[in-house]
Amino acid sequence: MDENVKKAEYYYKKGVEIGNKGDVEKALEYFNKAIKLNPFYIDAWFNKALALRILGRYEEARKCFFLEV
């Protein structure tokens, strides 16, 4: 497995963990790190979109849901 893919998975899981504890802003940072390392990480895009939606950033969320970035 590629090193970037492993790191992306780590950041994604960390983002989910932190998001579940209520720190959506911090979770968003981790999802962004995961996506930067692996732009094809669909779960990271989906959770980024959910985090943006929770934060009221609807247009950004819509773009993530439909991968219009």
Short mmCIF file of C-alpha atoms in Angstrom, two decimals:
data_model
loop_
_atom_site.label_atom_id
_atom_site.label_comp_id
_atom_site.label_asym_id
_atom_site.label_seq_id
_atom_site.Cartn_x
_atom_site.Cartn_y
_atom_site.Cartn_z
CA MET A 1 0.00 0.00 0.00
CA ASP A 2 1.27 3.45 -0.93
CA GLU A 3 2.55 5.53 2.01
CA ASN A 4 0.25 8.46 1.13
CA VAL A 5 -2.76 6.14 1.12
CA LYS A 6 -1.83 4.87 4.60
CA LYS A 7 -1.39 8.40 5.91
CA ALA A 8 -4.68 9.46 4.32
CA GLU A 9 -6.45 6.59 6.05
CA TYR A 10 -4.93 7.63 9.38
CA TYR A 11 -6.09 11.24 8.96
CA TYR A 12 -9.54 10.12 7.85
CA LYS A 13 -10.00 7.88 10.90
CA LYS A 14 -8.71 10.64 13.18
CA GLY A 15 -11.20 13.05 11.61
CA VAL A 16 -14.08 10.65 12.21
CA GLU A 17 -12.98 10.12 15.81
CA ILE A 18 -12.71 13.84 16.53
CA GLY A 19 -15.92 14.62 14.67
CA ASN A 20 -17.79 12.06 16.75
CA LYS A 21 -16.58 13.90 19.84
CA GLY A 22 -18.11 17.12 18.51
CA ASP A 23 -15.11 19.07 17.19
CA VAL A 24 -16.32 19.44 13.60
CA GLU A 25 -13.82 22.18 12.68
CA LYS A 26 -10.87 19.99 13.72
CA ALA A 27 -12.38 16.96 11.97
CA LEU A 28 -12.63 19.02 8.80
CA GLU A 29 -8.89 19.74 9.02
CA TYR A 30 -8.17 16.01 9.16
CA PHE A 31 -10.48 15.24 6.22
CA ASN A 32 -8.68 17.92 4.21
CA LYS A 33 -5.32 16.33 5.05
CA ALA A 34 -6.61 12.92 3.97
CA ILE A 35 -7.92 14.32 0.68
CA LYS A 36 -4.66 16.15 -0.01
CA LEU A 37 -2.77 12.86 0.31
CA ASN A 38 -5.37 10.82 -1.59
CA PRO A 39 -7.70 12.91 -3.78
CA PHE A 40 -9.71 9.78 -4.65
CA TYR A 41 -10.67 9.02 -1.03
CA ILE A 42 -14.45 9.08 -1.42
CA ASP A 43 -15.21 8.51 2.28
CA ALA A 44 -13.06 11.51 3.18
CA TRP A 45 -14.91 13.66 0.64
CA PHE A 46 -18.27 12.49 1.99
CA ASN A 47 -17.36 13.21 5.60
CA LYS A 48 -15.87 16.56 4.62
CA ALA A 49 -19.21 17.40 3.01
CA LEU A 50 -21.09 16.33 6.15
CA ALA A 51 -18.81 18.46 8.33
CA LEU A 52 -19.28 21.47 6.07
CA ARG A 53 -23.04 20.98 6.16
CA ILE A 54 -23.01 20.88 9.96
CA LEU A 55 -21.01 24.13 9.92
CA GLY A 56 -23.60 25.74 7.64
CA ARG A 57 -21.23 25.95 4.68
CA TYR A 58 -23.82 24.50 2.30
CA GLU A 59 -22.36 25.48 -1.07
CA GLU A 60 -18.96 24.03 -0.18
CA ALA A 61 -20.68 20.89 1.10
CA ARG A 62 -22.65 20.50 -2.13
CA LYS A 63 -19.46 20.72 -4.15
CA CYS A 64 -17.87 17.97 -2.06
CA PHE A 65 -20.91 15.71 -2.35
CA PHE A 66 -20.78 16.01 -6.13
CA LEU A 67 -16.97 16.27 -6.33
CA GLU A 68 -17.14 19.66 -8.06
CA VAL A 69 -13.87 20.85 -6.63
#
